[in-house]
Tab-separated table of N, CA and C in Angstrom:
chain	number	residue	atom	x	y	z
A	1	UNK	N	-2.723	50.066	35.313
A	1	UNK	CA	-3.464	49.029	34.612
A	1	UNK	C	-4.697	49.586	33.910
A	2	UNK	N	-5.374	50.536	34.536
A	2	UNK	CA	-6.579	51.100	33.932
A	2	UNK	C	-6.257	51.786	32.608
A	3	UNK	N	-5.091	52.423	32.527
A	3	UNK	CA	-4.656	53.075	31.288
A	3	UNK	C	-4.555	52.051	30.157
A	4	UNK	N	-3.880	50.939	30.435
A	4	UNK	CA	-3.697	49.923	29.402
A	4	UNK	C	-5.003	49.217	29.067
A	5	UNK	N	-5.880	49.084	30.042
A	5	UNK	CA	-7.177	48.456	29.771
A	5	UNK	C	-8.042	49.318	28.859
A	6	UNK	N	-7.993	50.642	29.023
A	6	UNK	CA	-8.834	51.484	28.161
A	6	UNK	C	-8.321	51.476	26.725
A	7	UNK	N	-7.112	51.015	26.500
A	7	UNK	CA	-6.587	50.847	25.145
A	7	UNK	C	-6.799	49.410	24.663
A	8	UNK	N	-6.431	48.448	25.489
A	8	UNK	CA	-6.450	47.054	25.029
A	8	UNK	C	-7.856	46.521	24.780
A	9	UNK	N	-8.807	46.905	25.592
A	9	UNK	CA	-10.184	46.425	25.386
A	9	UNK	C	-10.718	46.775	23.989
A	10	UNK	N	-10.654	48.045	23.574
A	10	UNK	CA	-11.120	48.381	22.226
A	10	UNK	C	-10.294	47.721	21.112
A	11	UNK	N	-9.000	47.534	21.345
A	11	UNK	CA	-8.169	46.855	20.340
A	11	UNK	C	-8.689	45.446	20.117
A	12	UNK	N	-8.874	44.690	21.196
A	12	UNK	CA	-9.337	43.299	21.067
A	12	UNK	C	-10.760	43.232	20.524
A	13	UNK	N	-11.621	44.145	20.981
A	13	UNK	CA	-13.010	44.156	20.525
A	13	UNK	C	-13.103	44.361	19.013
A	14	UNK	N	-12.157	45.111	18.452
A	14	UNK	CA	-12.166	45.425	17.026
A	14	UNK	C	-11.158	44.577	16.237
A	15	UNK	N	-10.931	43.354	16.708
A	15	UNK	CA	-10.090	42.364	16.034
A	15	UNK	C	-8.641	42.805	15.839
A	16	UNK	N	-8.154	43.631	16.759
A	16	UNK	CA	-6.756	44.042	16.707
A	16	UNK	C	-5.898	43.135	17.569
A	17	UNK	N	-4.603	43.267	17.385
A	17	UNK	CA	-3.652	42.497	18.181
A	17	UNK	C	-2.569	43.445	18.678
A	18	UNK	N	-2.353	43.466	19.979
A	18	UNK	CA	-1.291	44.299	20.541
A	18	UNK	C	0.027	43.593	20.255
A	19	UNK	N	0.922	44.310	19.551
A	19	UNK	CA	2.189	43.680	19.168
A	19	UNK	C	3.377	44.250	19.936
A	20	UNK	N	3.158	45.314	20.704
A	20	UNK	CA	4.268	45.896	21.450
A	20	UNK	C	3.763	46.771	22.590
A	21	UNK	N	4.362	46.593	23.766
A	21	UNK	CA	4.207	47.486	24.922
A	21	UNK	C	5.583	48.067	25.207
A	22	UNK	N	5.677	49.350	25.396
A	22	UNK	CA	6.950	49.948	25.774
A	22	UNK	C	6.720	51.278	26.455
A	23	UNK	N	6.918	51.357	27.764
A	23	UNK	CA	6.608	52.583	28.494
A	23	UNK	C	5.114	52.829	28.404
A	24	UNK	N	4.739	54.002	27.921
A	24	UNK	CA	3.318	54.323	27.733
A	24	UNK	C	2.863	54.020	26.307
A	25	UNK	N	3.765	53.504	25.490
A	25	UNK	CA	3.469	53.244	24.083
A	25	UNK	C	2.916	51.837	23.895
A	26	UNK	N	1.836	51.764	23.158
A	26	UNK	CA	1.278	50.475	22.763
A	26	UNK	C	1.135	50.501	21.252
A	27	UNK	N	1.613	49.459	20.593
A	27	UNK	CA	1.412	49.328	19.154
A	27	UNK	C	0.485	48.148	18.924
A	28	UNK	N	-0.479	48.375	18.038
A	28	UNK	CA	-1.433	47.321	17.714
A	28	UNK	C	-1.536	47.198	16.204
A	29	UNK	N	-1.867	46.013	15.755
A	29	UNK	CA	-2.056	45.739	14.329
A	29	UNK	C	-3.505	45.325	14.109
A	30	UNK	N	-4.044	45.751	12.985
A	30	UNK	CA	-5.430	45.446	12.625
A	30	UNK	C	-5.471	44.935	11.199
A	31	UNK	N	-6.507	44.193	10.878
A	31	UNK	CA	-6.641	43.701	9.506
A	31	UNK	C	-7.181	44.783	8.578
A	32	UNK	N	-7.808	45.811	9.124
A	32	UNK	CA	-8.340	46.885	8.293
A	32	UNK	C	-8.342	48.214	9.013
A	33	UNK	N	-8.314	49.279	8.251
A	33	UNK	CA	-8.267	50.626	8.828
A	33	UNK	C	-9.549	50.985	9.569
A	34	UNK	N	-10.687	50.476	9.107
A	34	UNK	CA	-11.944	50.778	9.785
A	34	UNK	C	-11.926	50.236	11.213
A	35	UNK	N	-11.426	49.010	11.391
A	35	UNK	CA	-11.318	48.429	12.735
A	35	UNK	C	-10.387	49.264	13.612
A	36	UNK	N	-9.267	49.701	13.060
A	36	UNK	CA	-8.308	50.501	13.825
A	36	UNK	C	-8.915	51.844	14.218
A	37	UNK	N	-9.629	52.469	13.302
A	37	UNK	CA	-10.258	53.755	13.598
A	37	UNK	C	-11.339	53.609	14.665
A	38	UNK	N	-12.139	52.556	14.569
A	38	UNK	CA	-13.159	52.301	15.594
A	38	UNK	C	-12.509	52.088	16.961
A	39	UNK	N	-11.436	51.299	17.003
A	39	UNK	CA	-10.740	51.039	18.268
A	39	UNK	C	-10.162	52.328	18.848
A	40	UNK	N	-9.603	53.172	17.985
A	40	UNK	CA	-9.019	54.434	18.448
A	40	UNK	C	-10.078	55.326	19.086
A	41	UNK	N	-11.207	55.453	18.425
A	41	UNK	CA	-12.276	56.300	18.961
A	41	UNK	C	-12.813	55.734	20.274
A	42	UNK	N	-12.974	54.421	20.356
A	42	UNK	CA	-13.455	53.799	21.591
A	42	UNK	C	-12.447	53.970	22.717
A	43	UNK	N	-11.162	53.833	22.415
A	43	UNK	CA	-10.125	53.994	23.443
A	43	UNK	C	-10.091	55.430	23.967
A	44	UNK	N	-10.212	56.392	23.065
A	44	UNK	CA	-10.236	57.792	23.497
A	44	UNK	C	-11.444	58.076	24.380
A	45	UNK	N	-12.567	57.492	24.032
A	45	UNK	CA	-13.777	57.663	24.835
A	45	UNK	C	-13.622	57.000	26.205
A	46	UNK	N	-13.048	55.788	26.241
A	46	UNK	CA	-12.822	55.116	27.524
A	46	UNK	C	-11.857	55.914	28.399
A	47	UNK	N	-10.825	56.500	27.800
A	47	UNK	CA	-9.870	57.307	28.567
A	47	UNK	C	-10.559	58.549	29.133
A	48	UNK	N	-11.437	59.137	28.357
A	48	UNK	CA	-12.191	60.312	28.836
A	48	UNK	C	-13.072	59.923	30.029
A	49	UNK	N	-13.751	58.790	29.914
A	49	UNK	CA	-14.597	58.322	31.022
A	49	UNK	C	-13.758	58.000	32.258
A	50	UNK	N	-12.622	57.360	32.048
A	50	UNK	CA	-11.741	57.028	33.163
A	50	UNK	C	-11.249	58.307	33.849
A	51	UNK	N	-10.889	59.310	33.069
A	51	UNK	CA	-10.447	60.585	33.642
A	51	UNK	C	-11.547	61.222	34.470
A	52	UNK	N	-12.764	61.166	33.969
A	52	UNK	CA	-13.912	61.719	34.703
A	52	UNK	C	-14.075	60.997	36.044
A	53	UNK	N	-14.000	59.661	36.028
A	53	UNK	CA	-14.118	58.885	37.266
A	53	UNK	C	-12.986	59.208	38.234
A	54	UNK	N	-11.762	59.326	37.712
A	54	UNK	CA	-10.606	59.596	38.563
A	54	UNK	C	-10.692	60.995	39.178
A	55	UNK	N	-11.270	61.948	38.455
A	55	UNK	CA	-11.387	63.321	38.959
A	55	UNK	C	-12.238	63.378	40.223
A	56	UNK	N	-13.204	62.477	40.340
A	56	UNK	CA	-14.045	62.453	41.546
A	56	UNK	C	-13.237	62.131	42.795
A	57	UNK	N	-12.097	61.466	42.614
A	57	UNK	CA	-11.240	61.102	43.745
A	57	UNK	C	-9.942	61.915	43.753
A	58	UNK	N	-9.932	63.032	43.022
A	58	UNK	CA	-8.756	63.904	42.916
A	58	UNK	C	-7.518	63.171	42.423
A	59	UNK	N	-7.711	62.224	41.501
A	59	UNK	CA	-6.598	61.497	40.901
A	59	UNK	C	-6.274	62.110	39.540
A	60	UNK	N	-5.053	61.873	39.064
A	60	UNK	CA	-4.617	62.419	37.775
A	60	UNK	C	-5.505	61.912	36.637
A	61	UNK	N	-5.671	62.757	35.648
A	61	UNK	CA	-6.448	62.355	34.473
A	61	UNK	C	-5.628	61.393	33.615
A	62	UNK	N	-6.300	60.702	32.735
A	62	UNK	CA	-5.656	59.786	31.794
A	62	UNK	C	-5.641	60.486	30.442
A	63	UNK	N	-4.463	60.896	30.029
A	63	UNK	CA	-4.320	61.590	28.750
A	63	UNK	C	-3.874	60.583	27.705
A	64	UNK	N	-4.768	60.267	26.809
A	64	UNK	CA	-4.487	59.282	25.768
A	64	UNK	C	-4.373	59.996	24.431
A	65	UNK	N	-3.359	59.640	23.681
A	65	UNK	CA	-3.168	60.143	22.334
A	65	UNK	C	-2.964	58.949	21.417
A	66	UNK	N	-3.575	59.016	20.226
A	66	UNK	CA	-3.537	57.883	19.301
A	66	UNK	C	-3.060	58.371	17.941
A	67	UNK	N	-2.058	57.682	17.406
A	67	UNK	CA	-1.583	57.929	16.046
A	67	UNK	C	-1.916	56.698	15.212
A	68	UNK	N	-2.615	56.907	14.107
A	68	UNK	CA	-2.979	55.810	13.213
A	68	UNK	C	-2.142	55.909	11.941
A	69	UNK	N	-1.411	54.843	11.656
A	69	UNK	CA	-0.533	54.802	10.490
A	69	UNK	C	-0.699	53.441	9.836
A	70	UNK	N	-0.272	53.325	8.603
A	70	UNK	CA	-0.489	52.103	7.834
A	70	UNK	C	0.819	51.671	7.192
A	71	UNK	N	1.100	50.388	7.270
A	71	UNK	CA	2.283	49.859	6.602
A	71	UNK	C	2.680	48.518	7.179
A	72	UNK	N	3.772	48.015	6.665
A	72	UNK	CA	4.282	46.698	7.056
A	72	UNK	C	5.344	46.874	8.133
A	73	UNK	N	5.244	46.067	9.185
A	73	UNK	CA	6.251	46.061	10.245
A	73	UNK	C	6.776	44.648	10.419
A	74	UNK	N	7.940	44.573	11.018
A	74	UNK	CA	8.492	43.280	11.430
A	74	UNK	C	8.555	43.310	12.940
A	75	UNK	N	8.218	42.205	13.561
A	75	UNK	CA	8.366	42.167	15.011
A	75	UNK	C	8.909	40.813	15.429
A	76	UNK	N	9.648	40.868	16.538
A	76	UNK	CA	10.279	39.661	17.044
A	76	UNK	C	11.054	39.997	18.291
A	77	UNK	N	11.882	39.076	18.706
A	77	UNK	CA	12.660	39.260	19.925
A	77	UNK	C	14.099	39.624	19.596
A	78	UNK	N	14.596	40.648	20.265
A	78	UNK	CA	16.009	41.004	20.213
A	78	UNK	C	16.666	40.313	21.395
A	79	UNK	N	17.830	39.787	21.185
A	79	UNK	CA	18.470	39.133	22.335
A	79	UNK	C	19.936	39.515	22.408
A	80	UNK	N	20.382	39.612	23.641
A	80	UNK	CA	21.790	39.801	23.955
A	80	UNK	C	22.163	38.635	24.860
A	81	UNK	N	23.334	38.673	25.429
A	81	UNK	CA	23.797	37.557	26.238
A	81	UNK	C	22.830	37.163	27.347
A	82	UNK	N	22.275	38.141	28.045
A	82	UNK	CA	21.450	37.827	29.206
A	82	UNK	C	20.066	38.468	29.156
A	83	UNK	N	19.623	38.865	27.988
A	83	UNK	CA	18.361	39.595	27.922
A	83	UNK	C	17.651	39.327	26.599
A	84	UNK	N	16.346	39.182	26.685
A	84	UNK	CA	15.507	39.081	25.499
A	84	UNK	C	14.466	40.193	25.582
A	85	UNK	N	14.337	40.950	24.515
A	85	UNK	CA	13.427	42.091	24.490
A	85	UNK	C	12.596	42.034	23.204
A	86	UNK	N	11.260	42.088	23.330
A	86	UNK	CA	10.452	42.133	22.102
A	86	UNK	C	10.631	43.475	21.404
A	87	UNK	N	10.539	43.465	20.089
A	87	UNK	CA	10.700	44.702	19.338
A	87	UNK	C	9.838	44.729	18.092
A	88	UNK	N	9.571	45.945	17.614
A	88	UNK	CA	8.833	46.165	16.379
A	88	UNK	C	9.710	47.068	15.522
A	89	UNK	N	9.861	46.722	14.243
A	89	UNK	CA	10.827	47.396	13.387
A	89	UNK	C	10.214	47.775	12.046
A	90	UNK	N	10.809	48.773	11.423
A	90	UNK	CA	10.418	49.152	10.076
A	90	UNK	C	10.235	50.648	9.948
A	91	UNK	N	10.252	51.118	8.722
A	91	UNK	CA	10.067	52.534	8.439
A	91	UNK	C	8.752	53.039	9.005
A	92	UNK	N	7.715	52.220	8.885
A	92	UNK	CA	6.393	52.637	9.365
A	92	UNK	C	6.397	52.871	10.884
A	93	UNK	N	7.206	52.127	11.614
A	93	UNK	CA	7.320	52.321	13.063
A	93	UNK	C	7.950	53.687	13.348
A	94	UNK	N	9.029	54.009	12.642
A	94	UNK	CA	9.690	55.297	12.834
A	94	UNK	C	8.767	56.454	12.457
A	95	UNK	N	8.016	56.292	11.377
A	95	UNK	CA	7.079	57.333	10.973
A	95	UNK	C	5.979	57.511	12.021
A	96	UNK	N	5.488	56.413	12.556
A	96	UNK	CA	4.478	56.488	13.612
A	96	UNK	C	4.992	57.200	14.851
A	97	UNK	N	6.212	56.911	15.222
A	97	UNK	CA	6.811	57.594	16.376
A	97	UNK	C	6.968	59.094	16.115
A	98	UNK	N	7.322	59.444	14.882
A	98	UNK	CA	7.427	60.874	14.550
A	98	UNK	C	6.057	61.546	14.610
A	99	UNK	N	5.021	60.823	14.234
A	99	UNK	CA	3.667	61.381	14.367
A	99	UNK	C	3.376	61.707	15.827
A	100	UNK	N	3.858	60.873	16.730
A	100	UNK	CA	3.603	61.080	18.155
A	100	UNK	C	4.222	62.374	18.674
A	101	UNK	N	5.232	62.887	17.995
A	101	UNK	CA	5.836	64.157	18.424
A	101	UNK	C	4.961	65.349	18.044
A	102	UNK	N	3.917	65.125	17.261
A	102	UNK	CA	3.061	66.216	16.783
A	102	UNK	C	1.840	66.487	17.667
A	103	UNK	N	1.559	65.625	18.636
A	103	UNK	CA	0.340	65.786	19.437
A	103	UNK	C	0.241	67.158	20.091
A	104	UNK	N	1.276	67.570	20.787
A	104	UNK	CA	1.229	68.852	21.492
A	104	UNK	C	1.169	70.018	20.510
A	105	UNK	N	1.978	69.959	19.464
A	105	UNK	CA	2.013	71.042	18.481
A	105	UNK	C	0.650	71.242	17.823
A	106	UNK	N	-0.023	70.141	17.482
A	106	UNK	CA	-1.301	70.228	16.778
A	106	UNK	C	-2.501	70.268	17.723
A	107	UNK	N	-2.249	70.010	19.005
A	107	UNK	CA	-3.302	70.026	20.037
A	107	UNK	C	-4.473	69.113	19.675
A	108	UNK	N	-4.128	67.909	19.231
A	108	UNK	CA	-5.125	66.896	18.881
A	108	UNK	C	-4.754	65.583	19.559
A	109	UNK	N	-5.764	64.812	19.940
A	109	UNK	CA	-5.506	63.525	20.590
A	109	UNK	C	-5.543	62.357	19.608
A	110	UNK	N	-5.949	62.616	18.368
A	110	UNK	CA	-5.971	61.570	17.334
A	110	UNK	C	-5.349	62.131	16.068
A	111	UNK	N	-4.273	61.473	15.616
A	111	UNK	CA	-3.619	61.854	14.368
A	111	UNK	C	-3.668	60.666	13.410
A	112	UNK	N	-3.915	60.973	12.151
A	112	UNK	CA	-4.077	59.949	11.120
A	112	UNK	C	-3.134	60.302	9.970
A	113	UNK	N	-2.309	59.352	9.580
A	113	UNK	CA	-1.367	59.598	8.487
A	113	UNK	C	-2.066	59.543	7.134
A	114	UNK	N	-1.405	60.104	6.149
A	114	UNK	CA	-1.899	60.054	4.777
A	114	UNK	C	-2.023	58.608	4.301
A	115	UNK	N	-1.049	57.782	4.668
A	115	UNK	CA	-1.086	56.371	4.264
A	115	UNK	C	-2.317	55.666	4.833
A	116	UNK	N	-2.647	55.945	6.073
A	116	UNK	CA	-3.821	55.352	6.711
A	116	UNK	C	-5.103	55.915	6.104
A	117	UNK	N	-5.099	57.213	5.813
A	117	UNK	CA	-6.297	57.914	5.346
A	117	UNK	C	-6.793	57.410	3.995
A	118	UNK	N	-5.951	56.749	3.247
A	118	UNK	CA	-6.369	56.235	1.930
A	118	UNK	C	-7.530	55.249	2.043
A	119	UNK	N	-7.684	54.621	3.202
A	119	UNK	CA	-8.754	53.636	3.405
A	119	UNK	C	-9.913	54.171	4.242
A	120	UNK	N	-9.954	55.482	4.482
A	120	UNK	CA	-10.986	56.075	5.330
A	120	UNK	C	-11.793	57.070	4.492
A	121	UNK	N	-13.057	57.225	4.823
A	121	UNK	CA	-13.908	58.185	4.111
A	121	UNK	C	-13.345	59.591	4.308
A	122	UNK	N	-12.950	60.236	3.224
A	122	UNK	CA	-12.231	61.511	3.322
A	122	UNK	C	-13.049	62.658	3.881
A	123	UNK	N	-14.373	62.645	3.743
A	123	UNK	CA	-15.136	63.776	4.268
A	123	UNK	C	-15.193	63.774	5.794
A	124	UNK	N	-14.728	62.713	6.427
A	124	UNK	CA	-14.650	62.663	7.895
A	124	UNK	C	-13.328	63.221	8.410
A	125	UNK	N	-12.392	63.507	7.512
A	125	UNK	CA	-11.043	63.884	7.913
A	125	UNK	C	-10.792	65.377	7.766
A	126	UNK	N	-10.070	65.915	8.749
A	126	UNK	CA	-9.664	67.312	8.745
A	126	UNK	C	-8.148	67.352	8.540
A	127	UNK	N	-7.670	67.920	7.415
A	127	UNK	CA	-6.218	67.998	7.203
A	127	UNK	C	-5.587	68.996	8.171
A	128	UNK	N	-4.434	68.606	8.735
A	128	UNK	CA	-3.745	69.454	9.708
A	128	UNK	C	-2.435	70.013	9.171
A	129	UNK	N	-2.006	69.532	8.008
A	129	UNK	CA	-0.757	70.001	7.416
A	129	UNK	C	0.127	68.841	7.002
A	130	UNK	N	1.192	69.175	6.270
A	130	UNK	CA	2.165	68.167	5.836
A	130	UNK	C	3.379	68.231	6.749
A	131	UNK	N	3.844	67.053	7.146
A	131	UNK	CA	4.967	66.954	8.076
A	131	UNK	C	5.936	65.886	7.595
A	132	UNK	N	7.202	66.072	7.922
A	132	UNK	CA	8.210	65.076	7.558
A	132	UNK	C	8.103	63.920	8.539
A	133	UNK	N	7.721	62.767	8.018
A	133	UNK	CA	7.618	61.562	8.842
A	133	UNK	C	8.777	60.611	8.589
A	134	UNK	N	9.410	60.736	7.427
A	134	UNK	CA	10.629	59.995	7.139
A	134	UNK	C	11.500	60.880	6.276
A	135	UNK	N	12.752	60.521	6.130
A	135	UNK	CA	13.709	61.391	5.439
A	135	UNK	C	13.194	61.871	4.090
A	136	UNK	N	13.056	63.186	3.982
A	136	UNK	CA	12.662	63.794	2.729
A	136	UNK	C	11.243	63.488	2.279
A	137	UNK	N	10.432	62.922	3.144
A	137	UNK	CA	9.089	62.501	2.754
A	137	UNK	C	8.060	63.193	3.631
A	138	UNK	N	7.360	64.167	3.067
A	138	UNK	CA	6.286	64.839	3.800
A	138	UNK	C	4.977	64.104	3.549
A	139	UNK	N	4.212	63.930	4.612
A	139	UNK	CA	2.892	63.323	4.510
A	139	UNK	C	1.862	64.231	5.157
A	140	UNK	N	0.700	64.272	4.559
A	140	UNK	CA	-0.417	64.985	5.160
A	140	UNK	C	-0.823	64.246	6.433
A	141	UNK	N	-1.103	64.979	7.476
A	141	UNK	CA	-1.602	64.407	8.722
A	141	UNK	C	-3.007	64.956	8.943
A	142	UNK	N	-3.896	64.080	9.372
A	142	UNK	CA	-5.305	64.414	9.550
A	142	UNK	C	-5.745	64.120	10.973
A	143	UNK	N	-6.929	64.600	11.301
A	143	UNK	CA	-7.682	64.142	12.466
A	143	UNK	C	-9.124	63.996	11.994
A	144	UNK	N	-9.993	63.532	12.874
A	144	UNK	CA	-11.404	63.422	12.518
A	144	UNK	C	-12.091	64.763	12.690
A	145	UNK	N	-12.983	65.090	11.793
A	145	UNK	CA	-13.674	66.378	11.808
A	145	UNK	C	-14.398	66.608	13.130
A	146	UNK	N	-15.190	65.658	13.588
A	146	UNK	CA	-16.039	65.851	14.764
A	146	UNK	C	-15.492	65.221	16.037
A	147	UNK	N	-14.235	64.868	16.066
A	147	UNK	CA	-13.700	64.125	17.215
A	147	UNK	C	-13.846	64.893	18.522
A	148	UNK	N	-13.439	66.162	18.563
A	148	UNK	CA	-13.494	66.925	19.817
A	148	UNK	C	-14.922	67.046	20.333
A	149	UNK	N	-15.867	67.245	19.431
A	149	UNK	CA	-17.277	67.344	19.831
A	149	UNK	C	-17.791	66.001	20.335
A	150	UNK	N	-17.405	64.912	19.644
A	150	UNK	CA	-17.849	63.579	20.063
A	150	UNK	C	-17.361	63.251	21.459
A	151	UNK	N	-16.108	63.603	21.775
A	151	UNK	CA	-15.550	63.289	23.089
A	151	UNK	C	-16.131	64.186	24.176
A	152	UNK	N	-16.439	65.427	23.856
A	152	UNK	CA	-16.965	66.323	24.883
A	152	UNK	C	-18.432	66.034	25.185
A	153	UNK	N	-19.142	65.361	24.284
A	153	UNK	CA	-20.544	64.999	24.526
A	153	UNK	C	-20.683	63.881	25.545
A	154	UNK	N	-19.620	63.152	25.815
A	154	UNK	CA	-19.724	61.975	26.680
A	154	UNK	C	-19.604	62.349	28.140
């Protein structure tokens, strides 16, 4: 529960709406990229604080990774004969999931897509390279310039 709280609190505080829970994955929607970026930074900071608190009791750390992407999604319920399951659909969802495969390779806890970056001040962004996020479509992926320093100061 503490893991989900360190994500959901900043989402709600920054006018976001959680539209999907699945395993360790949470998808949220925001009305603007600035709100999403603020929520991401706050969630990463809360996860760092939670890990610090848990370390005092020899408990596992909370490793949070955030991918910020921009686009239109569809969400609703999938149903079969005896089961109803909420779902989120669209190209942007698949691209976001592909971004999540880059965390270990890039050794960053926050990844920002080119589509998302169009609404963010570019001098705050550090380009990490171009990656295929959808068939035949490479996008630049970024992180924040001072993110690692900001998190280690806390």
